[in-house]
């Protein structure tokens, strides 16, 4: 896959708040800006279920939604795609929406709102420098390969399991080095957290930010293993790689 010179991930919405003045809701939305060669690409990953929260946070952060070239929907849960039909009319006609699987109502809504659904059954470099893992049981994850760093993997809820997702991204990209993993990990207990933390530590991940649907016990267990490499997320947090 093509390398990015740099990528910036802005958390527009998470269950928690990072920056004062922003709002939170149960859901996730990430604004991904990447520089590939001399071009800039902007992807919106997930929209959360609350357009009101999304509008408030984008205006507080000065984020321009109209710059979004493509939307990436991790999976068909309302807390990830619920406000899609409000976002699409703000974008140019036929903006591609990368989804993990067929979904009669979801696909219909995208078309009715002016978007162009693209089902990512298999892994694909859907934009230069950005890949989908391909469908893993109803969810796919977005990742980029940052020069001299490695993969930056973004997950929605990680229903297929964060370890499986990371393995898949490494396999389909052929890039073994994983620099960062950010998103919902969908685990809750200490034991699961420890298992994930040990795996990420073993493969040399340098930044992990379990958020959204990751339970507190799991986060703490990951932080115990990863130390300062485990960082909090929340609405308004900006990661630059
Ligand atoms: Zn979720
Ligand atoms: Zn979910």
Short mmCIF file of C-alpha atoms and ligand atoms in Angstrom, two decimals:
data_model
loop_
_atom_site.label_atom_id
_atom_site.label_comp_id
_atom_site.label_asym_id
_atom_site.label_seq_id
_atom_site.Cartn_x
_atom_site.Cartn_y
_atom_site.Cartn_z
CA UNK A 1 0.00 0.00 0.00
CA UNK A 2 1.04 3.58 -0.57
CA UNK A 3 2.73 5.38 2.33
CA UNK A 4 1.41 8.61 3.85
CA UNK A 5 3.84 11.35 4.81
CA UNK A 6 1.66 12.13 7.78
CA UNK A 7 -1.79 11.62 9.18
CA UNK A 8 -3.87 13.59 11.67
CA UNK A 9 -6.78 11.95 13.44
CA UNK A 10 -9.21 14.27 15.20
CA UNK A 11 -11.75 12.68 17.49
CA UNK A 12 -14.95 14.54 16.67
CA UNK A 13 -17.04 12.36 18.95
CA UNK A 14 -16.28 9.83 21.64
CA UNK A 15 -18.20 8.75 24.75
CA UNK A 16 -15.80 10.93 26.75
CA UNK A 17 -14.76 14.55 26.39
CA UNK A 18 -11.10 15.48 25.94
CA UNK A 19 -11.36 19.20 25.22
CA UNK A 20 -13.52 21.61 27.19
CA UNK A 21 -16.47 23.11 25.37
CA UNK A 22 -17.10 19.99 23.31
CA UNK A 23 -19.91 17.50 23.75
CA UNK A 24 -19.96 13.73 23.96
CA UNK A 25 -22.48 11.05 23.23
CA UNK A 26 -22.33 7.25 23.10
CA UNK A 27 -20.72 6.84 19.68
CA UNK A 28 -17.65 7.50 17.62
CA UNK A 29 -16.60 9.82 14.79
CA UNK A 30 -13.04 10.43 13.62
CA UNK A 31 -11.83 13.02 11.10
CA UNK A 32 -8.81 11.68 9.26
CA UNK A 33 -6.54 14.01 7.29
CA UNK A 34 -3.67 12.45 5.40
CA UNK A 35 -0.88 13.72 3.21
CA UNK A 36 0.16 11.37 0.45
CA UNK A 37 2.92 12.65 -1.80
CA UNK A 38 1.69 16.17 -2.55
CA UNK A 39 -1.97 15.52 -2.04
CA UNK A 40 -4.21 15.95 0.97
CA UNK A 41 -7.06 13.52 1.57
CA UNK A 42 -9.84 13.77 4.13
CA UNK A 43 -11.94 10.84 5.33
CA UNK A 44 -14.73 10.90 7.89
CA UNK A 45 -14.77 7.62 9.77
CA UNK A 46 -18.18 7.04 11.36
CA UNK A 47 -20.62 9.81 12.09
CA UNK A 48 -22.00 8.82 15.50
CA UNK A 49 -25.76 8.74 15.95
CA UNK A 50 -26.12 12.37 16.93
CA UNK A 51 -25.90 14.97 14.20
CA UNK A 52 -26.47 17.67 16.80
CA UNK A 53 -23.34 16.64 18.70
CA UNK A 54 -21.37 16.28 15.49
CA UNK A 55 -22.35 19.78 14.32
CA UNK A 56 -21.53 21.33 17.66
CA UNK A 57 -18.10 19.69 17.86
CA UNK A 58 -17.10 20.35 14.26
CA UNK A 59 -17.92 24.03 14.63
CA UNK A 60 -16.11 24.27 18.01
CA UNK A 61 -13.05 22.60 16.48
CA UNK A 62 -13.20 24.56 13.23
CA UNK A 63 -13.34 21.30 11.28
CA UNK A 64 -14.62 21.63 7.76
CA UNK A 65 -16.95 18.76 6.92
CA UNK A 66 -17.27 19.91 3.32
CA UNK A 67 -13.61 18.92 2.82
CA UNK A 68 -14.54 15.27 3.39
CA UNK A 69 -13.89 13.26 0.23
CA UNK A 70 -15.09 9.91 1.48
CA UNK A 71 -16.96 8.46 4.42
CA UNK A 72 -15.92 5.21 6.02
CA UNK A 73 -18.58 3.44 8.09
CA UNK A 74 -17.06 0.78 10.34
CA UNK A 75 -20.33 -1.09 10.87
CA UNK A 76 -24.06 -0.63 10.71
CA UNK A 77 -24.71 0.28 14.32
CA UNK A 78 -26.61 3.49 14.98
CA UNK A 79 -23.89 4.93 17.21
CA UNK A 80 -21.54 4.79 14.17
CA UNK A 81 -23.74 5.53 11.16
CA UNK A 82 -26.91 7.03 12.64
CA UNK A 83 -26.34 10.59 11.45
CA UNK A 84 -25.06 9.66 8.00
CA UNK A 85 -28.21 10.90 6.25
CA UNK A 86 -27.62 14.36 7.78
CA UNK A 87 -23.93 14.49 6.88
CA UNK A 88 -24.15 13.36 3.26
CA UNK A 89 -26.22 16.33 2.04
CA UNK A 90 -23.38 18.62 3.25
CA UNK A 91 -20.90 16.86 0.98
CA UNK A 92 -20.60 16.82 -2.76
CA UNK A 93 -22.97 14.64 -4.75
CA UNK A 94 -22.00 10.95 -4.97
CA UNK A 95 -19.45 11.06 -2.16
CA UNK A 96 -18.31 7.44 -1.72
CA UNK A 97 -19.38 5.74 1.50
CA UNK A 98 -17.30 2.64 2.29
CA UNK A 99 -19.36 0.13 4.24
CA UNK A 100 -18.50 -3.37 5.47
CA UNK A 101 -21.45 -5.31 4.11
CA UNK A 102 -24.76 -5.17 2.32
CA UNK A 103 -27.59 -3.70 4.38
CA UNK A 104 -30.87 -2.99 2.63
CA UNK A 105 -31.94 0.01 4.68
CA UNK A 106 -28.48 1.40 5.20
CA UNK A 107 -27.62 1.29 1.49
CA UNK A 108 -30.99 2.81 0.58
CA UNK A 109 -30.47 5.69 3.03
CA UNK A 110 -27.02 6.41 1.62
CA UNK A 111 -28.37 6.56 -1.94
CA UNK A 112 -31.34 8.71 -0.90
CA UNK A 113 -28.98 11.13 0.83
CA UNK A 114 -26.84 11.52 -2.29
CA UNK A 115 -23.96 9.22 -1.36
CA UNK A 116 -22.46 6.35 -3.34
CA UNK A 117 -22.25 3.16 -1.24
CA UNK A 118 -19.23 0.89 -1.77
CA UNK A 119 -19.23 -2.46 -0.03
CA UNK A 120 -15.76 -3.52 1.17
CA UNK A 121 -16.24 -7.29 1.39
CA UNK A 122 -12.52 -7.80 0.76
CA UNK A 123 -9.58 -5.73 1.90
CA UNK A 124 -9.01 -2.83 -0.45
CA UNK A 125 -6.87 0.30 -0.77
CA UNK A 126 -9.98 2.40 -1.34
CA UNK A 127 -8.06 5.66 -1.57
CA UNK A 128 -4.34 6.11 -2.10
CA UNK A 129 -2.71 5.40 1.23
CA UNK A 130 -5.88 4.23 3.02
CA UNK A 131 -7.07 0.65 3.34
CA UNK A 132 -10.05 -1.26 4.63
CA UNK A 133 -9.39 -4.58 6.35
CA UNK A 134 -12.39 -5.94 4.46
CA UNK A 135 -15.44 -7.32 6.15
CA UNK A 136 -14.81 -9.29 9.33
CA UNK A 137 -18.23 -10.42 10.52
CA UNK A 138 -20.08 -7.19 9.74
CA UNK A 139 -17.34 -4.69 10.57
CA UNK A 140 -14.27 -3.35 8.80
CA UNK A 141 -11.49 -1.12 10.06
CA UNK A 142 -9.54 1.69 8.42
CA UNK A 143 -5.77 1.89 8.40
CA UNK A 144 -2.98 3.92 6.87
CA UNK A 145 0.76 3.31 6.60
CA UNK A 146 2.76 6.29 7.83
CA UNK A 147 6.30 6.62 6.51
CA UNK A 148 9.01 5.60 9.00
CA UNK A 149 6.34 4.78 11.59
CA UNK A 150 4.06 1.98 10.42
CA UNK A 151 0.38 1.23 10.45
CA UNK A 152 -2.13 3.45 12.21
CA UNK A 153 -5.26 1.35 12.70
CA UNK A 154 -8.65 2.89 13.52
CA UNK A 155 -11.48 0.73 14.79
CA UNK A 156 -15.18 1.39 15.29
CA UNK A 157 -16.29 -1.08 17.96
CA UNK A 158 -13.88 -3.91 17.10
CA UNK A 159 -16.68 -6.48 17.35
CA UNK A 160 -14.49 -8.98 15.40
CA UNK A 161 -11.84 -8.65 18.14
CA UNK A 162 -9.04 -6.11 18.19
CA UNK A 163 -6.34 -8.77 17.90
CA UNK A 164 -7.97 -10.23 14.78
CA UNK A 165 -8.26 -6.78 13.26
CA UNK A 166 -4.61 -5.93 13.88
CA UNK A 167 -3.53 -9.29 12.46
CA UNK A 168 -5.67 -8.76 9.37
CA UNK A 169 -4.29 -5.27 8.76
CA UNK A 170 -0.70 -6.52 8.97
CA UNK A 171 -1.45 -9.44 6.69
CA UNK A 172 -3.27 -7.59 3.92
CA UNK A 173 -0.88 -4.63 3.91
CA UNK A 174 2.28 -6.71 4.20
CA UNK A 175 3.45 -4.13 6.76
CA UNK A 176 4.35 -5.82 10.05
CA UNK A 177 5.01 -2.66 12.06
CA UNK A 178 1.96 -1.28 13.86
CA UNK A 179 2.49 2.19 15.23
CA UNK A 180 -0.89 3.05 16.71
CA UNK A 181 -4.30 1.53 17.39
CA UNK A 182 -7.19 3.88 18.20
CA UNK A 183 -10.90 3.21 18.66
CA UNK A 184 -13.49 1.12 20.42
CA UNK A 185 -12.12 -2.26 21.55
CA UNK A 186 -15.41 -3.79 22.70
CA UNK A 187 -14.00 -5.55 25.74
CA UNK A 188 -14.86 -4.95 29.36
CA UNK A 189 -12.95 -7.17 31.79
CA UNK A 190 -9.47 -7.11 33.26
CA UNK A 191 -8.57 -10.45 31.74
CA UNK A 192 -9.47 -9.41 28.18
CA UNK A 193 -7.71 -6.10 28.63
CA UNK A 194 -4.55 -7.85 29.77
CA UNK A 195 -4.64 -10.19 26.79
CA UNK A 196 -5.01 -7.27 24.36
CA UNK A 197 -2.35 -5.22 26.15
CA UNK A 198 0.12 -8.12 26.07
CA UNK A 199 -0.47 -8.64 22.37
CA UNK A 200 -0.04 -4.96 21.48
CA UNK A 201 3.06 -4.76 23.66
CA UNK A 202 4.56 -7.88 22.09
CA UNK A 203 4.22 -6.55 18.54
CA UNK A 204 5.70 -3.19 19.56
CA UNK A 205 2.72 -0.84 19.26
CA UNK A 206 3.80 2.65 20.29
CA UNK A 207 0.45 4.28 20.97
CA UNK A 208 -2.86 2.76 21.93
CA UNK A 209 -6.04 4.66 22.68
CA UNK A 210 -8.89 2.35 23.64
CA UNK A 211 -12.05 4.41 23.77
CA UNK A 212 -15.79 4.39 23.00
CA UNK A 213 -17.07 0.92 23.97
CA UNK A 214 -13.92 -0.20 25.84
CA UNK A 215 -14.79 -0.81 29.49
CA UNK A 216 -12.85 0.87 32.30
CA UNK A 217 -11.38 -2.38 33.66
CA UNK A 218 -10.04 -3.30 30.24
CA UNK A 219 -8.59 0.17 29.69
CA UNK A 220 -6.84 0.03 33.04
CA UNK A 221 -5.45 -3.41 32.32
CA UNK A 222 -4.10 -2.23 28.95
CA UNK A 223 -2.62 0.87 30.59
CA UNK A 224 -0.91 -1.31 33.24
CA UNK A 225 0.96 -3.11 30.47
CA UNK A 226 1.49 -0.31 27.96
CA UNK A 227 2.25 2.46 30.45
CA UNK A 228 2.58 5.89 28.85
CA UNK A 229 1.96 4.40 25.43
CA UNK A 230 -1.70 4.01 26.44
CA UNK A 231 -3.44 7.36 26.14
CA UNK A 232 -6.92 8.65 26.78
CA UNK A 233 -9.20 9.70 23.99
CA UNK A 234 -12.30 11.88 23.95
CA UNK A 235 -14.13 14.46 21.83
CA UNK A 236 -11.55 16.99 20.66
CA UNK A 237 -8.39 14.91 21.02
CA UNK A 238 -6.01 15.28 18.07
CA UNK A 239 -3.39 12.68 17.18
CA UNK A 240 -0.69 13.58 14.67
CA UNK A 241 1.64 10.99 13.24
ZN1 LIG B 1 -20.14 1.42 18.96
ZN1 LIG B 2 -21.01 -1.60 17.54
#
